[in-house]
Short mmCIF file of C-alpha atoms and ligand atoms in Angstrom, two decimals:
data_model
loop_
_atom_site.label_atom_id
_atom_site.label_comp_id
_atom_site.label_asym_id
_atom_site.label_seq_id
_atom_site.Cartn_x
_atom_site.Cartn_y
_atom_site.Cartn_z
CA UNK A 1 23.54 -0.27 -11.31
CA UNK A 2 23.84 -3.39 -13.44
CA UNK A 3 20.66 -5.46 -13.38
CA UNK A 4 20.38 -8.80 -15.14
CA UNK A 5 16.88 -9.93 -16.07
CA UNK A 6 16.33 -13.60 -16.80
CA UNK A 7 13.62 -14.06 -19.44
CA UNK A 8 12.24 -11.75 -22.12
CA UNK A 9 8.54 -12.47 -21.55
CA UNK A 10 6.23 -9.61 -20.59
CA UNK A 11 7.40 -9.68 -16.95
CA UNK A 12 11.08 -9.35 -17.94
CA UNK A 13 10.47 -6.75 -20.65
CA UNK A 14 8.20 -4.67 -18.38
CA UNK A 15 10.80 -4.68 -15.60
CA UNK A 16 13.52 -3.77 -18.12
CA UNK A 17 11.39 -0.98 -19.56
CA UNK A 18 10.85 0.60 -16.13
CA UNK A 19 14.51 0.32 -15.12
CA UNK A 20 16.41 1.03 -18.34
CA UNK A 21 16.58 4.81 -17.97
CA UNK A 22 18.61 4.75 -14.75
CA UNK A 23 20.35 1.37 -14.90
CA UNK A 24 22.42 -0.90 -17.08
CA UNK A 25 19.98 -3.61 -18.16
CA UNK A 26 20.89 -6.94 -19.71
CA UNK A 27 18.08 -9.37 -20.51
CA UNK A 28 19.01 -13.00 -21.11
CA UNK A 29 16.57 -15.08 -23.14
CA UNK A 30 17.09 -18.80 -23.73
CA UNK A 31 14.90 -18.87 -26.84
CA UNK A 32 15.63 -17.47 -30.29
CA UNK A 33 12.70 -15.03 -30.04
CA UNK A 34 11.67 -12.57 -27.39
CA UNK A 35 8.19 -12.36 -25.83
CA UNK A 36 7.98 -15.68 -23.97
CA UNK A 37 4.45 -16.98 -24.08
CA UNK A 38 3.28 -13.79 -25.79
CA UNK A 39 5.79 -14.32 -28.64
CA UNK A 40 4.55 -14.34 -32.21
CA UNK A 41 5.08 -16.34 -35.35
CA UNK A 42 5.87 -14.38 -38.50
CA UNK A 43 3.93 -15.79 -41.44
CA UNK A 44 4.51 -14.67 -44.99
CA UNK A 45 3.65 -17.60 -47.24
CA UNK A 46 0.68 -15.68 -48.66
CA UNK A 47 3.07 -12.92 -49.66
CA UNK A 48 1.38 -10.78 -47.03
CA UNK A 49 3.72 -10.74 -44.06
CA UNK A 50 2.00 -10.66 -40.69
CA UNK A 51 2.58 -11.54 -37.06
CA UNK A 52 0.30 -13.86 -35.16
CA UNK A 53 0.71 -15.05 -31.56
CA UNK A 54 1.94 -18.62 -31.19
CA UNK A 55 -0.69 -19.02 -28.48
CA UNK A 56 -4.09 -17.27 -28.83
CA UNK A 57 -4.24 -14.02 -26.84
CA UNK A 58 -6.74 -11.30 -26.08
CA UNK A 59 -7.23 -8.84 -23.24
CA UNK A 60 -9.99 -7.75 -20.92
CA UNK A 61 -11.25 -4.28 -19.96
CA UNK A 62 -10.01 -4.89 -16.42
CA UNK A 63 -6.36 -5.28 -17.59
CA UNK A 64 -5.57 -1.74 -16.50
CA UNK A 65 -1.75 -1.87 -16.21
CA UNK A 66 -1.46 -3.49 -19.62
CA UNK A 67 -3.83 -0.96 -21.20
CA UNK A 68 -1.91 1.93 -19.60
CA UNK A 69 1.33 0.49 -20.95
CA UNK A 70 -0.14 0.18 -24.45
CA UNK A 71 -1.14 3.86 -24.23
CA UNK A 72 2.28 4.90 -22.88
CA UNK A 73 4.04 3.13 -25.74
CA UNK A 74 1.89 4.95 -28.31
CA UNK A 75 0.07 1.81 -29.46
CA UNK A 76 -3.41 2.98 -28.53
CA UNK A 77 -4.41 3.46 -32.19
CA UNK A 78 -3.92 -0.28 -32.72
CA UNK A 79 -6.21 -1.22 -29.84
CA UNK A 80 -9.49 -2.82 -30.89
CA UNK A 81 -12.45 -3.99 -28.80
CA UNK A 82 -14.29 -6.72 -30.64
CA UNK A 83 -17.03 -9.20 -30.04
CA UNK A 84 -15.69 -12.73 -29.76
CA UNK A 85 -18.55 -15.21 -30.08
CA UNK A 86 -18.38 -18.18 -27.68
CA UNK A 87 -20.00 -21.59 -27.93
CA UNK A 88 -19.87 -24.91 -26.09
CA UNK A 89 -19.72 -28.10 -28.22
CA UNK A 90 -21.41 -30.89 -26.28
CA UNK A 91 -22.23 -34.34 -27.66
CA UNK A 92 -22.09 -33.25 -31.29
CA UNK A 93 -24.04 -30.01 -30.92
CA UNK A 94 -22.94 -26.38 -30.73
CA UNK A 95 -24.55 -24.22 -28.03
CA UNK A 96 -23.97 -20.46 -28.35
CA UNK A 97 -22.99 -19.03 -24.94
CA UNK A 98 -22.84 -15.29 -25.47
CA UNK A 99 -25.89 -13.85 -23.81
CA UNK A 100 -28.00 -14.86 -20.80
CA UNK A 101 -30.81 -15.77 -23.25
CA UNK A 102 -28.48 -18.13 -25.16
CA UNK A 103 -27.18 -19.71 -21.98
CA UNK A 104 -30.81 -20.42 -20.99
CA UNK A 105 -31.08 -22.56 -24.15
CA UNK A 106 -28.18 -24.83 -23.10
CA UNK A 107 -29.97 -28.19 -23.40
CA UNK A 108 -27.58 -30.40 -21.35
CA UNK A 109 -28.90 -28.55 -18.26
CA UNK A 110 -32.52 -28.65 -17.08
CA UNK A 111 -34.35 -25.39 -16.35
CA UNK A 112 -33.74 -25.86 -12.63
CA UNK A 113 -30.02 -26.47 -13.25
CA UNK A 114 -29.84 -23.30 -15.33
CA UNK A 115 -31.40 -21.37 -12.45
CA UNK A 116 -28.78 -22.88 -10.12
CA UNK A 117 -26.01 -21.96 -12.57
CA UNK A 118 -27.35 -18.38 -12.79
CA UNK A 119 -27.47 -18.10 -9.00
CA UNK A 120 -23.91 -19.42 -8.74
CA UNK A 121 -22.64 -16.83 -11.23
CA UNK A 122 -24.57 -14.10 -9.36
CA UNK A 123 -23.06 -15.25 -6.08
CA UNK A 124 -19.55 -15.27 -7.59
CA UNK A 125 -20.00 -11.69 -8.75
CA UNK A 126 -20.67 -10.64 -5.15
CA UNK A 127 -17.48 -12.24 -3.80
CA UNK A 128 -14.71 -9.71 -3.20
CA UNK A 129 -11.88 -11.44 -1.36
CA UNK A 130 -11.24 -15.00 -2.60
CA UNK A 131 -8.70 -15.90 0.12
CA UNK A 132 -10.95 -18.27 2.05
CA UNK A 133 -11.93 -20.06 -1.20
CA UNK A 134 -8.32 -21.05 -1.83
CA UNK A 135 -8.65 -23.83 0.73
CA UNK A 136 -11.74 -25.30 -0.96
CA UNK A 137 -11.73 -27.42 -4.09
CA UNK A 138 -13.78 -25.91 -6.95
CA UNK A 139 -15.44 -29.29 -7.51
CA UNK A 140 -16.67 -29.55 -3.90
CA UNK A 141 -17.84 -25.95 -3.87
CA UNK A 142 -19.86 -26.34 -7.09
CA UNK A 143 -21.37 -29.63 -5.87
CA UNK A 144 -22.41 -27.94 -2.61
CA UNK A 145 -23.79 -24.77 -4.13
CA UNK A 146 -25.18 -25.78 -7.55
CA UNK A 147 -25.41 -29.57 -7.46
CA UNK A 148 -24.14 -32.61 -9.35
CA UNK A 149 -25.75 -31.96 -12.71
CA UNK A 150 -24.38 -28.40 -13.00
CA UNK A 151 -20.95 -29.70 -12.06
CA UNK A 152 -20.94 -32.72 -14.36
CA UNK A 153 -22.67 -31.22 -17.38
CA UNK A 154 -21.22 -27.74 -17.32
CA UNK A 155 -18.10 -27.16 -15.23
CA UNK A 156 -16.38 -30.57 -15.18
CA UNK A 157 -15.64 -30.74 -18.96
CA UNK A 158 -14.37 -27.12 -18.96
CA UNK A 159 -12.15 -27.73 -15.95
CA UNK A 160 -10.91 -31.00 -17.44
CA UNK A 161 -9.93 -29.30 -20.67
CA UNK A 162 -8.09 -26.61 -18.69
CA UNK A 163 -6.38 -28.77 -16.02
CA UNK A 164 -6.61 -32.39 -17.29
CA UNK A 165 -5.97 -34.90 -14.50
CA UNK A 166 -5.53 -32.04 -11.99
CA UNK A 167 -9.02 -30.60 -12.62
CA UNK A 168 -10.50 -32.02 -9.42
CA UNK A 169 -7.76 -30.41 -7.30
CA UNK A 170 -8.21 -26.85 -8.58
CA UNK A 171 -9.31 -24.32 -5.95
CA UNK A 172 -12.62 -22.49 -5.80
CA UNK A 173 -10.57 -19.25 -5.75
CA UNK A 174 -9.34 -19.95 -9.30
CA UNK A 175 -12.88 -20.77 -10.48
CA UNK A 176 -14.30 -17.59 -8.93
CA UNK A 177 -11.58 -15.44 -10.57
CA UNK A 178 -12.19 -17.07 -13.92
CA UNK A 179 -15.99 -16.82 -13.86
CA UNK A 180 -15.83 -13.19 -12.69
CA UNK A 181 -13.70 -12.17 -15.65
CA UNK A 182 -15.65 -14.19 -18.25
CA UNK A 183 -19.13 -13.26 -17.05
CA UNK A 184 -18.51 -9.54 -17.39
CA UNK A 185 -20.75 -9.25 -20.46
CA UNK A 186 -23.82 -7.20 -21.24
CA UNK A 187 -26.95 -8.21 -23.14
CA UNK A 188 -24.97 -8.28 -26.40
CA UNK A 189 -22.10 -10.45 -25.19
CA UNK A 190 -18.55 -9.69 -24.11
CA UNK A 191 -16.02 -7.56 -25.99
CA UNK A 192 -12.38 -8.57 -25.96
CA UNK A 193 -9.33 -6.46 -26.68
CA UNK A 194 -6.67 -7.10 -29.31
CA UNK A 195 -3.83 -5.11 -30.81
CA UNK A 196 -4.06 -4.79 -34.58
CA UNK A 197 -0.75 -6.22 -35.81
CA UNK A 198 -0.74 -8.58 -32.84
CA UNK A 199 0.85 -8.42 -29.40
CA UNK A 200 4.15 -8.60 -31.26
CA UNK A 201 3.80 -4.78 -31.52
CA UNK A 202 3.83 -4.57 -27.72
CA UNK A 203 6.80 -6.91 -27.34
CA UNK A 204 8.75 -5.05 -30.06
CA UNK A 205 7.90 -1.62 -28.61
CA UNK A 206 9.16 -2.64 -25.16
CA UNK A 207 12.36 -4.08 -26.65
CA UNK A 208 12.87 -0.88 -28.69
CA UNK A 209 12.56 1.33 -25.62
CA UNK A 210 15.01 -0.82 -23.65
CA UNK A 211 17.65 -0.92 -26.39
CA UNK A 212 17.20 2.81 -27.13
CA UNK A 213 18.34 3.44 -23.54
CA UNK A 214 21.42 1.27 -24.03
CA UNK A 215 19.91 -1.92 -22.58
CA UNK A 216 20.80 -5.24 -24.19
CA UNK A 217 18.59 -8.23 -24.96
CA UNK A 218 20.59 -11.37 -25.60
CA UNK A 219 18.66 -14.13 -27.38
CA UNK A 220 19.61 -17.82 -27.42
CA UNK A 221 21.42 -17.21 -24.11
CA UNK A 222 20.23 -19.38 -21.25
CA UNK A 223 21.27 -18.60 -17.69
CA UNK A 224 22.49 -21.77 -16.00
CA UNK A 225 23.17 -20.40 -12.51
CA UNK A 226 22.38 -17.43 -10.30
CA UNK A 227 25.47 -17.08 -8.14
CA UNK A 228 24.60 -16.23 -4.52
CA UNK A 229 27.31 -15.84 -1.84
CA UNK A 230 26.86 -14.70 1.77
CA UNK A 231 23.14 -14.34 1.03
CA UNK A 232 23.77 -11.75 -1.71
CA UNK A 233 23.60 -12.07 -5.51
CA UNK A 234 27.02 -11.89 -7.16
CA UNK A 235 26.09 -12.53 -10.79
CA UNK A 236 24.93 -15.19 -13.21
CA UNK A 237 26.47 -17.90 -15.35
CA UNK A 238 25.73 -18.20 -19.09
CA UNK A 239 27.65 -20.40 -21.55
CA UNK A 240 30.00 -21.28 -18.68
CA UNK A 241 30.99 -17.61 -18.16
CA UNK A 242 30.44 -15.76 -14.90
CA UNK A 243 28.80 -12.36 -15.45
CA UNK A 244 28.86 -10.11 -12.37
CA UNK A 245 25.95 -7.79 -11.58
CA UNK A 246 24.36 -5.86 -8.73
CA UNK A 247 20.94 -7.49 -8.94
CA UNK A 248 18.98 -10.18 -10.77
CA UNK A 249 15.28 -10.22 -11.63
CA UNK A 250 14.25 -13.77 -12.44
CA UNK A 251 11.04 -14.42 -14.41
CA UNK A 252 11.58 -18.15 -14.99
CA UNK A 253 9.26 -20.80 -13.63
CA UNK A 254 9.80 -21.89 -10.00
CA UNK A 255 11.30 -25.33 -10.78
CA UNK A 256 13.89 -23.72 -13.06
CA UNK A 257 14.64 -21.01 -10.48
CA UNK A 258 15.29 -23.74 -7.92
CA UNK A 259 17.83 -25.34 -10.27
CA UNK A 260 19.48 -21.99 -11.06
CA UNK A 261 19.87 -21.06 -7.38
CA UNK A 262 21.24 -24.49 -6.45
CA UNK A 263 19.31 -24.84 -3.19
CA UNK A 264 20.46 -21.46 -1.85
CA UNK A 265 16.97 -20.09 -1.23
CA UNK A 266 16.60 -21.88 2.11
CA UNK A 267 13.04 -22.67 3.06
CA UNK A 268 11.74 -21.48 -0.33
CA UNK A 269 13.33 -24.55 -1.93
CA UNK A 270 10.43 -26.84 -0.93
CA UNK A 271 7.86 -24.32 -2.21
CA UNK A 272 9.66 -23.93 -5.54
CA UNK A 273 9.69 -27.70 -5.98
CA UNK A 274 6.03 -28.05 -5.03
CA UNK A 275 4.54 -25.55 -7.51
CA UNK A 276 3.13 -27.53 -10.38
CA UNK A 277 3.06 -26.09 -13.90
CA UNK A 278 1.16 -27.44 -16.88
CA UNK A 279 2.04 -27.46 -20.56
CA UNK A 280 0.17 -26.45 -23.71
CA UNK A 281 0.18 -28.04 -27.16
CA UNK A 282 -1.30 -25.41 -29.45
CA UNK A 283 -1.63 -25.85 -33.21
CA UNK A 284 -1.94 -22.80 -35.41
CA UNK A 285 -3.48 -23.60 -38.79
CA UNK A 286 -3.75 -21.46 -41.93
CA UNK A 287 -6.84 -22.36 -44.00
CA UNK A 288 -8.33 -21.54 -47.40
CA UNK A 289 -11.84 -21.61 -45.93
CA UNK A 290 -13.25 -20.59 -42.57
CA UNK A 291 -13.84 -23.47 -40.13
CA UNK A 292 -16.75 -22.31 -37.96
CA UNK A 293 -19.38 -20.94 -40.31
CA UNK A 294 -21.51 -19.74 -37.38
CA UNK A 295 -18.90 -17.06 -36.68
CA UNK A 296 -17.64 -18.49 -33.39
CA UNK A 297 -14.34 -17.20 -32.10
CA UNK A 298 -14.06 -19.54 -29.15
CA UNK A 299 -15.44 -23.07 -28.94
CA UNK A 300 -15.09 -25.10 -25.74
CA UNK A 301 -15.41 -28.81 -26.36
CA UNK A 302 -16.84 -31.83 -24.61
CA UNK A 303 -16.18 -34.60 -27.14
CA UNK A 304 -13.83 -37.48 -27.78
CA UNK A 305 -11.10 -35.43 -29.49
CA UNK A 306 -7.52 -34.79 -28.30
CA UNK A 307 -8.06 -31.05 -27.72
CA UNK A 308 -10.21 -28.91 -25.45
CA UNK A 309 -10.86 -25.78 -27.50
CA UNK A 310 -10.89 -24.43 -31.04
CA UNK A 311 -10.28 -20.71 -31.50
CA UNK A 312 -10.89 -19.16 -34.90
CA UNK A 313 -8.82 -15.98 -34.85
CA UNK A 314 -10.25 -14.71 -38.14
CA UNK A 315 -13.77 -14.90 -36.69
CA UNK A 316 -12.50 -12.26 -34.26
CA UNK A 317 -10.01 -10.17 -36.24
CA UNK A 318 -10.79 -9.32 -39.89
CA UNK A 319 -9.72 -11.93 -42.44
CA UNK A 320 -8.33 -9.07 -44.61
CA UNK A 321 -5.55 -8.43 -42.07
CA UNK A 322 -4.12 -11.87 -42.87
CA UNK A 323 -5.38 -12.95 -46.30
CA UNK A 324 -6.11 -16.45 -44.96
CA UNK A 325 -8.23 -18.04 -42.23
CA UNK A 326 -6.43 -18.73 -38.94
CA UNK A 327 -7.49 -21.32 -36.41
CA UNK A 328 -5.91 -22.45 -33.13
CA UNK A 329 -6.56 -25.98 -31.90
CA UNK A 330 -5.30 -26.45 -28.38
CA UNK A 331 -4.97 -28.58 -25.31
CA UNK A 332 -3.27 -28.24 -21.95
CA UNK A 333 -1.33 -31.24 -20.62
CA UNK A 334 -0.03 -32.06 -17.17
CA UNK A 335 3.41 -33.62 -17.44
CA UNK A 336 6.23 -34.71 -19.72
CA UNK A 337 4.80 -38.20 -20.14
CA UNK A 338 1.70 -36.89 -21.95
CA UNK A 339 1.45 -37.96 -25.59
CA UNK A 340 0.97 -34.32 -26.58
CA UNK A 341 4.51 -33.72 -25.36
CA UNK A 342 6.06 -37.08 -26.28
CA UNK A 343 4.70 -37.49 -29.82
CA UNK A 344 6.36 -35.90 -32.85
CA UNK A 345 4.96 -32.58 -34.13
CA UNK A 346 3.46 -34.26 -37.27
CA UNK A 347 1.72 -36.89 -35.15
CA UNK A 348 0.11 -34.36 -32.81
CA UNK A 349 -0.97 -32.22 -35.78
CA UNK A 350 -2.42 -35.29 -37.50
CA UNK A 351 -4.42 -36.21 -34.38
CA UNK A 352 -5.75 -32.65 -34.15
CA UNK A 353 -6.75 -32.61 -37.85
CA UNK A 354 -8.54 -35.97 -37.39
CA UNK A 355 -10.42 -34.41 -34.47
CA UNK A 356 -11.45 -31.45 -36.63
CA UNK A 357 -12.68 -33.84 -39.37
CA UNK A 358 -14.80 -35.60 -36.78
CA UNK A 359 -16.32 -32.40 -35.41
CA UNK A 360 -16.76 -30.34 -38.58
CA UNK A 361 -18.17 -32.36 -41.54
CA UNK A 362 -17.35 -29.53 -43.97
CA UNK A 363 -13.69 -29.38 -42.97
CA UNK A 364 -11.27 -30.94 -45.49
CA UNK A 365 -7.54 -31.43 -45.15
CA UNK A 366 -7.10 -29.92 -48.58
CA UNK A 367 -8.25 -26.61 -47.02
CA UNK A 368 -5.12 -26.60 -44.85
CA UNK A 369 -2.41 -24.31 -46.23
CA UNK A 370 0.01 -24.81 -43.38
CA UNK A 371 0.00 -25.96 -39.76
CA UNK A 372 2.46 -25.40 -36.92
CA UNK A 373 2.55 -26.85 -33.44
CA UNK A 374 3.77 -24.70 -30.56
CA UNK A 375 4.24 -26.46 -27.25
CA UNK A 376 5.85 -25.66 -23.94
CA UNK A 377 5.90 -27.36 -20.56
CA UNK A 378 5.76 -24.19 -18.45
CA UNK A 379 2.62 -22.39 -19.61
CA UNK A 380 0.62 -21.96 -16.37
CA UNK A 381 0.76 -22.78 -12.68
CA UNK A 382 -1.88 -25.29 -11.63
CA UNK A 383 -3.99 -23.27 -9.20
CA UNK A 384 -4.74 -26.19 -6.92
CA UNK A 385 -6.30 -26.06 -3.45
CA UNK A 386 -3.88 -24.29 -1.09
CA UNK A 387 -1.89 -22.62 -3.90
CA UNK A 388 -2.10 -19.19 -2.22
CA UNK A 389 0.51 -20.36 0.31
CA UNK A 390 2.91 -20.96 -2.58
CA UNK A 391 2.62 -17.58 -4.32
CA UNK A 392 6.22 -16.35 -4.47
CA UNK A 393 7.33 -13.03 -2.96
CA UNK A 394 8.93 -10.36 -5.17
CA UNK A 395 11.99 -10.31 -2.87
CA UNK A 396 12.65 -13.90 -1.72
CA UNK A 397 15.54 -13.21 0.68
CA UNK A 398 19.04 -12.93 -0.74
CA UNK A 399 20.06 -9.33 -1.29
CA UNK A 400 19.79 -8.34 -4.95
CA UNK A 401 17.45 -11.16 -6.00
CA UNK A 402 13.93 -10.35 -7.22
CA UNK A 403 11.21 -12.51 -8.74
CA UNK A 404 8.47 -11.51 -11.19
CA UNK A 405 6.29 -13.72 -13.33
CA UNK A 406 3.32 -16.05 -13.51
CA UNK A 407 4.05 -17.18 -9.94
CA UNK A 408 3.80 -13.63 -8.50
CA UNK A 409 0.96 -12.23 -6.36
CA UNK A 410 -0.21 -10.15 -9.36
CA UNK A 411 -0.98 -13.37 -11.24
CA UNK A 412 -3.17 -14.94 -8.54
CA UNK A 413 -5.69 -16.55 -8.91
CA UNK A 414 -5.15 -16.59 -12.71
CA UNK A 415 -2.13 -15.72 -14.82
CA UNK A 416 -2.37 -13.16 -17.59
CA UNK A 417 -0.33 -10.70 -19.62
CA UNK A 418 -1.60 -7.96 -17.29
CA UNK A 419 -0.47 -9.91 -14.23
CA UNK A 420 3.04 -10.33 -15.65
CA UNK A 421 3.33 -6.67 -16.72
CA UNK A 422 2.28 -5.71 -13.20
CA UNK A 423 4.76 -8.19 -11.69
CA UNK A 424 7.58 -6.69 -13.81
CA UNK A 425 6.65 -3.19 -12.60
CA UNK A 426 6.43 -4.32 -8.97
CA UNK A 427 9.90 -5.85 -9.12
CA UNK A 428 11.25 -2.63 -10.68
CA UNK A 429 9.76 -0.62 -7.81
CA UNK A 430 12.33 -2.14 -5.47
CA UNK A 431 15.02 -0.16 -7.29
CA UNK A 432 13.48 3.26 -7.43
CA UNK A 433 12.86 6.04 -4.98
CA UNK A 434 9.87 8.33 -5.31
CA UNK A 435 12.00 10.57 -7.54
CA UNK A 436 12.57 7.64 -9.89
CA UNK A 437 16.28 7.49 -9.04
CA UNK A 438 18.09 4.28 -8.40
CA UNK A 439 18.56 3.49 -4.74
CA UNK A 440 21.63 1.30 -4.61
CA UNK A 441 22.79 1.28 -1.03
CA UNK A 442 19.82 -0.23 0.75
CA UNK A 443 20.01 -3.33 -1.43
CA UNK A 444 23.27 -4.39 0.22
C1 FAD B 501 -2.16 -20.95 -24.64
C2 FAD B 501 -2.05 -19.67 -23.90
C3 FAD B 501 -3.01 -18.69 -24.05
C4 FAD B 501 -2.94 -17.51 -23.32
N1 FAD B 501 -3.90 -16.56 -23.52
C5 FAD B 501 -3.84 -15.41 -22.82
C6 FAD B 501 -4.79 -14.39 -23.05
O1 FAD B 501 -5.69 -14.52 -23.89
N2 FAD B 501 -4.71 -13.25 -22.30
C7 FAD B 501 -3.72 -13.05 -21.37
O2 FAD B 501 -3.68 -11.99 -20.72
N3 FAD B 501 -2.77 -14.00 -21.15
C8 FAD B 501 -2.81 -15.17 -21.85
N4 FAD B 501 -1.86 -16.13 -21.65
C9 FAD B 501 -0.89 -15.94 -20.55
C10 FAD B 501 0.24 -14.98 -20.88
O3 FAD B 501 0.83 -15.29 -22.12
C11 FAD B 501 1.30 -15.10 -19.79
O4 FAD B 501 0.69 -14.97 -18.52
C12 FAD B 501 2.43 -14.07 -19.90
O5 FAD B 501 2.81 -13.86 -21.24
C13 FAD B 501 3.61 -14.58 -19.07
O6 FAD B 501 4.70 -13.72 -19.14
P1 FAD B 501 5.98 -13.98 -18.22
O7 FAD B 501 7.00 -13.01 -18.62
O8 FAD B 501 5.56 -14.01 -16.79
O9 FAD B 501 6.44 -15.48 -18.53
P2 FAD B 501 7.03 -16.07 -19.89
O10 FAD B 501 6.35 -15.47 -21.05
O11 FAD B 501 6.98 -17.55 -19.72
O12 FAD B 501 8.54 -15.56 -19.90
C14 FAD B 501 9.60 -16.24 -19.26
C15 FAD B 501 10.78 -16.23 -20.21
O13 FAD B 501 11.91 -16.79 -19.55
C16 FAD B 501 12.67 -17.50 -20.51
N5 FAD B 501 13.57 -18.41 -19.80
C17 FAD B 501 13.24 -19.55 -19.11
N6 FAD B 501 14.35 -20.11 -18.60
C18 FAD B 501 15.40 -19.30 -18.93
C19 FAD B 501 16.80 -19.35 -18.67
N7 FAD B 501 17.36 -20.34 -17.93
N8 FAD B 501 17.59 -18.37 -19.19
C20 FAD B 501 17.05 -17.36 -19.94
N9 FAD B 501 15.72 -17.29 -20.22
C21 FAD B 501 14.91 -18.23 -19.71
C22 FAD B 501 11.58 -18.20 -21.31
O14 FAD B 501 12.07 -18.66 -22.57
C23 FAD B 501 10.56 -17.08 -21.45
O15 FAD B 501 10.77 -16.30 -22.61
C24 FAD B 501 -1.87 -17.30 -22.41
C25 FAD B 501 -0.88 -18.27 -22.28
C26 FAD B 501 -0.95 -19.43 -23.02
C27 FAD B 501 0.12 -20.45 -22.88
#
């Protein structure tokens, strides 16, 4: 069976990996590199070649499908569990946020507010099913349960840096999912997972397995149409050529899928158009000296700077792996009119460096060896109130068309590498019987 996969992110590669033994797989990728949002930048200006993700990435202990895949691909030896120190920068001061004792010293909240925050986190940990919280706005729920001060002084700046102008519309279900995963830390703080050599090793290993089975991954090849006739997929169009196939797995964002299917998904058309995605403008900076001397990996920020977080990768992974200090400076943005999208790369980088100068008196531009800006418009769905109704099915209707990606049920109420790996596997399940053989006939 010939299956075309649109997109070489983790959803597309995972689907291809599962299907390549019994099917002819062709993956089309519009970009020059594979990996989608988990793609890496290859840096070798120090003479020490290494890969580093364009956008900061780590994994959690609960990412079971991803961890199983890492094991299956023989990458377990590269897996590290490390402490990543967190802090919150508020009004010019750094507050460590790693342990309950540190959180109790967070001055912007009174003792009573801290008790309310603690009770809220405890309550969140007891919530199993988040379905009913999808209809409630996170803001309203925090105001009702923990009060104005906890909302304004703790959650609002974090939600603003994550969702910008859409922060007040985000659902309580998203907040609960997020807090659950980030509050899973013992007395000593949370440990995060990372692959030594970067997640490039995972992307490359998947691509190797697919091509070893005869699958093809075509880079710089955008699909411009998914051809559907009589409610069945016929093929795709790339570079003006029609390429026939038996099935298509699309991993592209909903708005793009709507364009590719040219209104042929019936009632799903409105849903595809209504799912909002947000962009990310993430600078990766190579430095002579470390930036955060207190050893912080992750710094959330409430300050008048054009970014919401600073992530010092070499305060997490050993400096020796890279031979230089690596720092991400990042912000989400909501639409194409945002200056982070409109401005030239040098201008955005300059505004970020100015922000760093303001926040870190010891930081000097002469410490910067190199800086790159990575930005994309389609980096996360906005999990607003009522989003659950918009989560896309794996099989949306037309015979032979499957969907897997950040918009899938496995990525609700927060998207992740694990969620996309799982989505890729789920879409592949439609093609296999219990014996692992391809079941062609029932698709038609
Ligand atoms: C800043 C940032 C930080 C993150 N940090 C973490 C983290 O710490 N931990 C974690 O688990 N997850 C993290 N994520 C999320 C994670 O990277 C994603 O959830 C996951 O990689 C998405 O994979 P995907 O395959 O679903 O989508 P994508 O990676 O977006 O893949 C879709 C692919 O489709 C391609 N495509 C689009 N249109 C076409 C077309 N017309 N033709 C051909 N190809 C096309 C795209 O170029 C892309 O390669 C982060 C994401 C960002 C942006």
